[in-house]
JSON list of C-alpha atoms in Angstrom, two decimals:
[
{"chain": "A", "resi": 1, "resn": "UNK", "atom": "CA", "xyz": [9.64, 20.24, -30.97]},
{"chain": "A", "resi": 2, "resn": "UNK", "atom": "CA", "xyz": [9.08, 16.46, -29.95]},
{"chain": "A", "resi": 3, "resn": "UNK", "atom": "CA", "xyz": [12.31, 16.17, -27.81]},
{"chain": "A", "resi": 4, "resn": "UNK", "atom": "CA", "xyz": [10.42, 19.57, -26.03]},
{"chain": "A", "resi": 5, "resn": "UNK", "atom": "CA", "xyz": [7.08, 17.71, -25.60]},
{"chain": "A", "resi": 6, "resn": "UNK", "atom": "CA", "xyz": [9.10, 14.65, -24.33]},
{"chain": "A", "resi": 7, "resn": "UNK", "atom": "CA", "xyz": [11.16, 16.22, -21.72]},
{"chain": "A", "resi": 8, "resn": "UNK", "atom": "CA", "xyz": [8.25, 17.90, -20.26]},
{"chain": "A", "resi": 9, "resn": "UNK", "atom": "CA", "xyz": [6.27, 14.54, -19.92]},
{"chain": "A", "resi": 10, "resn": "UNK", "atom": "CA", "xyz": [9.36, 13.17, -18.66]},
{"chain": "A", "resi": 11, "resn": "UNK", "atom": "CA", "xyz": [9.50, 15.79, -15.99]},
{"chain": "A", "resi": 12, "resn": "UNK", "atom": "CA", "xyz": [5.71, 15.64, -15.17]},
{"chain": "A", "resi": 13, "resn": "UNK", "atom": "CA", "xyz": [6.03, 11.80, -14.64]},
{"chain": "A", "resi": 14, "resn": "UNK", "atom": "CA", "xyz": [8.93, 12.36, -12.65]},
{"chain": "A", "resi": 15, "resn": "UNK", "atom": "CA", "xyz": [7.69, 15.00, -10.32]},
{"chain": "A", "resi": 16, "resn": "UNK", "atom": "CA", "xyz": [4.27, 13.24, -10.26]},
{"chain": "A", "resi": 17, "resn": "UNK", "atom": "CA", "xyz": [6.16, 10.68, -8.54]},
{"chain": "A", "resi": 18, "resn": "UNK", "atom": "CA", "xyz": [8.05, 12.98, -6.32]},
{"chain": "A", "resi": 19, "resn": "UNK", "atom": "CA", "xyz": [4.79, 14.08, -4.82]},
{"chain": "A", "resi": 20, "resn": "UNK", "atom": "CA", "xyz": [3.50, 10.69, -4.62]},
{"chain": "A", "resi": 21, "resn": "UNK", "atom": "CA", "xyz": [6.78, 9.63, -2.66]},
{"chain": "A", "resi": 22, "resn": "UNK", "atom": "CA", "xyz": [6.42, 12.44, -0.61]},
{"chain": "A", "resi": 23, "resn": "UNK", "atom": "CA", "xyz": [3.08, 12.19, 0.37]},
{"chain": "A", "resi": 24, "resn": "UNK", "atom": "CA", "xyz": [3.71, 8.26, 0.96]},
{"chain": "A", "resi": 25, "resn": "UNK", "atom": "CA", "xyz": [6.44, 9.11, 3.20]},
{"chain": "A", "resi": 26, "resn": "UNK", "atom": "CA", "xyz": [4.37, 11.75, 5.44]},
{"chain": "A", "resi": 27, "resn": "UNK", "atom": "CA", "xyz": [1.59, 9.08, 6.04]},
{"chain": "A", "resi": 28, "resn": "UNK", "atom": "CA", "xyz": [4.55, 6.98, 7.06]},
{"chain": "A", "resi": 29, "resn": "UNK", "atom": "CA", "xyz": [5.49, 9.13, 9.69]},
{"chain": "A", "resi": 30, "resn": "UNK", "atom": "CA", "xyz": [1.76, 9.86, 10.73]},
{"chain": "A", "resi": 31, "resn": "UNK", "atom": "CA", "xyz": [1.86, 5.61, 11.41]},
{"chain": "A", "resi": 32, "resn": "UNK", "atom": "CA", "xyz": [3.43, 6.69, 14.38]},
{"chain": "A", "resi": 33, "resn": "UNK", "atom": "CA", "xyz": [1.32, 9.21, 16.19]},
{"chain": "A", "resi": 34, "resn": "UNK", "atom": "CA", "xyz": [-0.28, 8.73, 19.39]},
{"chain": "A", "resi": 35, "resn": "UNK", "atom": "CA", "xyz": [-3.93, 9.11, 18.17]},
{"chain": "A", "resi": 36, "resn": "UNK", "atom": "CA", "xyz": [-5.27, 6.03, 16.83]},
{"chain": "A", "resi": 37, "resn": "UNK", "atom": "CA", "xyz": [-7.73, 8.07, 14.56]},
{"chain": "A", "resi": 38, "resn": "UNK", "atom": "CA", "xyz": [-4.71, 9.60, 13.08]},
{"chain": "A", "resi": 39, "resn": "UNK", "atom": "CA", "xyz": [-2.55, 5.97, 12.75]},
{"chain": "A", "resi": 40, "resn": "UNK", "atom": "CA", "xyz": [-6.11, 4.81, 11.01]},
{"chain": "A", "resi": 41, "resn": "UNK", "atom": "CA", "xyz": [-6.49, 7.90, 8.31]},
{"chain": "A", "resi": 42, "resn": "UNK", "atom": "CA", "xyz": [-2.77, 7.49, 7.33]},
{"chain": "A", "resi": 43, "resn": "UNK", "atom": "CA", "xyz": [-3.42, 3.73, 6.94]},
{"chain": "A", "resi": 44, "resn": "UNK", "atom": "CA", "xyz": [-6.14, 3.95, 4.59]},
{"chain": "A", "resi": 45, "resn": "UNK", "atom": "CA", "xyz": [-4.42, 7.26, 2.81]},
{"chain": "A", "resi": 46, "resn": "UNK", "atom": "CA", "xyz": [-1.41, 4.22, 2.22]},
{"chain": "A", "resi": 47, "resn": "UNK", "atom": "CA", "xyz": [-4.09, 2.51, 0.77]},
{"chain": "A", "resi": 48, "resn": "UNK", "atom": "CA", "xyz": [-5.33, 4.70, -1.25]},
{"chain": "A", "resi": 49, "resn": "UNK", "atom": "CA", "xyz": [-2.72, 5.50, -2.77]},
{"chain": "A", "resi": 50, "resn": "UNK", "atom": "CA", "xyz": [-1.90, 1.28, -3.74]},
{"chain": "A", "resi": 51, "resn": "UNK", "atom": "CA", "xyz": [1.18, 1.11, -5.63]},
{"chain": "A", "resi": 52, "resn": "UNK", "atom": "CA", "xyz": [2.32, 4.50, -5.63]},
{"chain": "A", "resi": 53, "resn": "UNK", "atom": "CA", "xyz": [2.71, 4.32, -1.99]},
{"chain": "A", "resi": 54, "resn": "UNK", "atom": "CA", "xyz": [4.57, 1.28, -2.48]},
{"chain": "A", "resi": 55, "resn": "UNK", "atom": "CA", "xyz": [8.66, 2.71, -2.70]},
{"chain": "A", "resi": 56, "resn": "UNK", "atom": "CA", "xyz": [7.84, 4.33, 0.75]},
{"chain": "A", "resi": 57, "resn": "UNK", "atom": "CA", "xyz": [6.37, 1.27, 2.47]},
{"chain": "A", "resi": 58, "resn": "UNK", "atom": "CA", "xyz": [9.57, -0.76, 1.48]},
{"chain": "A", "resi": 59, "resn": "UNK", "atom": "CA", "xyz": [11.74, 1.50, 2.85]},
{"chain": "A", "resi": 60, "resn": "UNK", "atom": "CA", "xyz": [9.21, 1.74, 5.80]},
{"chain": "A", "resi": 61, "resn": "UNK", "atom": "CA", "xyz": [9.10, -1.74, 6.32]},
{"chain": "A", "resi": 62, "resn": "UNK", "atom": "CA", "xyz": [12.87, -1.77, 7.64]},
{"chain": "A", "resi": 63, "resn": "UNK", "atom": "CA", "xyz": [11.63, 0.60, 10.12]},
{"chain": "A", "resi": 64, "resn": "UNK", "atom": "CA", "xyz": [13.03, 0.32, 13.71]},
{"chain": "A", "resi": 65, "resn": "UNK", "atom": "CA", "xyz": [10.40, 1.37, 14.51]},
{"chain": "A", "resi": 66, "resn": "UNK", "atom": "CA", "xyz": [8.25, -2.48, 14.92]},
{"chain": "A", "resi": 67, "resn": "UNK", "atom": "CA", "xyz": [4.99, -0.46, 14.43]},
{"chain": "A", "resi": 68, "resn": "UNK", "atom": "CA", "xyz": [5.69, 1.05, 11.60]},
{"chain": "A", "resi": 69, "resn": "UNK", "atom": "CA", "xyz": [7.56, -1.85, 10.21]},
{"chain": "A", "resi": 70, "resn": "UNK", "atom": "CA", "xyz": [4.70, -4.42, 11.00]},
{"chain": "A", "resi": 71, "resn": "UNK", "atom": "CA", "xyz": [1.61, -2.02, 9.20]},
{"chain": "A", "resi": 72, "resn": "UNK", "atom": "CA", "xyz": [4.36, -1.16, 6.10]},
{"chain": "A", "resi": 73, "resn": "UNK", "atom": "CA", "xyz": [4.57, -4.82, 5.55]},
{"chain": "A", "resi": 74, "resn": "UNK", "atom": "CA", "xyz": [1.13, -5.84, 5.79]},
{"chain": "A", "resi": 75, "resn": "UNK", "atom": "CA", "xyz": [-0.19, -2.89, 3.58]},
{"chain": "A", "resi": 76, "resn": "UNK", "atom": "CA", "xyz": [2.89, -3.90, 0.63]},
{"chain": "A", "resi": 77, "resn": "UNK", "atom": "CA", "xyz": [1.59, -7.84, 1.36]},
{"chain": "A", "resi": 78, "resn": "UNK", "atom": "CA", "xyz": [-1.95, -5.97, 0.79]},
{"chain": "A", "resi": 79, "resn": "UNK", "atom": "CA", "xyz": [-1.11, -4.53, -2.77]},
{"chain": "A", "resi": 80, "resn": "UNK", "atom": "CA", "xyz": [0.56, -7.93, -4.04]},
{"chain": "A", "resi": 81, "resn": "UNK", "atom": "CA", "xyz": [-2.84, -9.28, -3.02]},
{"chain": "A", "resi": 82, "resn": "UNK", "atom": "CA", "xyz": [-4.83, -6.96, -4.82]},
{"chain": "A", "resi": 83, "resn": "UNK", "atom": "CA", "xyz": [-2.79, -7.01, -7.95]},
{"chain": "A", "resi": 84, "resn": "UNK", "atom": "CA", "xyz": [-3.57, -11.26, -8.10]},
{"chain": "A", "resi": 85, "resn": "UNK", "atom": "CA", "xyz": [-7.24, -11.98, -6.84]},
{"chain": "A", "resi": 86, "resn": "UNK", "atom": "CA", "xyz": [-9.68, -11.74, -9.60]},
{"chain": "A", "resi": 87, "resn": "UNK", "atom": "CA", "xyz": [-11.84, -8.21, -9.90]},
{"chain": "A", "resi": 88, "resn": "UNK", "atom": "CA", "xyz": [-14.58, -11.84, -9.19]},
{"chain": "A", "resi": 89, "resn": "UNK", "atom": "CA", "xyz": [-12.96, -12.55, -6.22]},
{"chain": "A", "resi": 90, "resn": "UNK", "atom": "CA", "xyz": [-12.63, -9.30, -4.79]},
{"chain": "A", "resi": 91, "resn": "UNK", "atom": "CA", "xyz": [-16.53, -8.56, -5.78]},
{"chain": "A", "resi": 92, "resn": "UNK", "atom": "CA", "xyz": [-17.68, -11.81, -3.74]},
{"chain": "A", "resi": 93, "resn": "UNK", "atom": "CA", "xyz": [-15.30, -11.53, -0.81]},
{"chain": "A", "resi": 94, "resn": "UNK", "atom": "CA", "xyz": [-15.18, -7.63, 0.13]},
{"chain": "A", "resi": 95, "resn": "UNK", "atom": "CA", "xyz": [-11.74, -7.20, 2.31]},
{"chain": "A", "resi": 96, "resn": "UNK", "atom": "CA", "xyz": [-10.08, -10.19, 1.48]},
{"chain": "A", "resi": 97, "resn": "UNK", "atom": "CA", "xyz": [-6.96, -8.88, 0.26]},
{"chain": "A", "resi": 98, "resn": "UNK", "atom": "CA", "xyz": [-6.63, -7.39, 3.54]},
{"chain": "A", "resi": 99, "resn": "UNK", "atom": "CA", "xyz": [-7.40, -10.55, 5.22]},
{"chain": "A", "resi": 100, "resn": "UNK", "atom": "CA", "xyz": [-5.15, -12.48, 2.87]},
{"chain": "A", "resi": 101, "resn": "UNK", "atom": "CA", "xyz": [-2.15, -9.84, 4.10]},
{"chain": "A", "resi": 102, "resn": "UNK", "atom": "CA", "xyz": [-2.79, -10.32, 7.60]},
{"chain": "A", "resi": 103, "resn": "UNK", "atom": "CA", "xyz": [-3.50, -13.33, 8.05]},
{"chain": "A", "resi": 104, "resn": "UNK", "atom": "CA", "xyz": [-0.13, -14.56, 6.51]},
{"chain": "A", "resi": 105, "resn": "UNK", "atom": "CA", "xyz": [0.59, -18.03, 4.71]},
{"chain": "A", "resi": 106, "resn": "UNK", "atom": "CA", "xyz": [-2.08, -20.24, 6.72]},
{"chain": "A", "resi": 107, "resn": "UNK", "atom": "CA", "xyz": [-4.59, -18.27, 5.96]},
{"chain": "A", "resi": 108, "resn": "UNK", "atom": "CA", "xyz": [-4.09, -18.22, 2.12]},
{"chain": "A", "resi": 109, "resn": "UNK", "atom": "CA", "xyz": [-3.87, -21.91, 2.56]},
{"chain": "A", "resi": 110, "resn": "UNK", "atom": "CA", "xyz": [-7.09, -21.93, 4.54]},
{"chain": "A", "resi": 111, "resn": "UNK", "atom": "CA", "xyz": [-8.83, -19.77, 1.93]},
{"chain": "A", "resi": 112, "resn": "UNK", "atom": "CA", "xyz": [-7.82, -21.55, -1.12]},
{"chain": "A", "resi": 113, "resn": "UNK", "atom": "CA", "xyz": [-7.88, -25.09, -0.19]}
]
């Protein structure tokens, strides 16, 4: 009876993360529609999503695409970010994971010296 109960969390977990790849991947390819509106909601779905969107955006960020590539990389920058500033940090400066991402290694330095 256990090995029953454990394959079928096994298989929820996996096809949990099926969807979640799947749903990462059709944001992706909304990244590159012609309506910025649409570029924006898939953008913050990525985001939404944090690290279960991540497997996608790596494989995104090898885009040839540049686009695509560029806003893959900046959102997977964005969830190392958010996974080492303080929940204090975060609380006091609203956005600055995002700003962090962006802005690249000068602005870290900037920020935190």
């Amino acid at each position: 009876m256990a090995t029953k109960i454990l394959l079928i969390l096994s298989f929820a977990l996996v096809s949990g993360q099926d969807d979640d790849n799947s749903k990462a991947k059709a944001l992706i390819q909304k990244l590159r529609s012609e309506s910025i509106e649409e570029r924006e909601r898939a953008r913050q779905g990525l985001t939404d999503m944090g690290k279960a969107a991540a497997p996608a955006l790596e494989e995104a960020a090898r885009d040839a695409d540049g686009e695509v590539a560029k806003v893959a990389s900046v959102l997977l920058r964005r969830l190392e970010f958010q996974e080492i500033l303080s929940p204090r940090l975060k609380r006091l400066f609203p956005g600055l994971d995002l700003r962090l991402a962006v802005g690249g290694d000068r602005e870290c330095t900037v920020f935190f010296f």
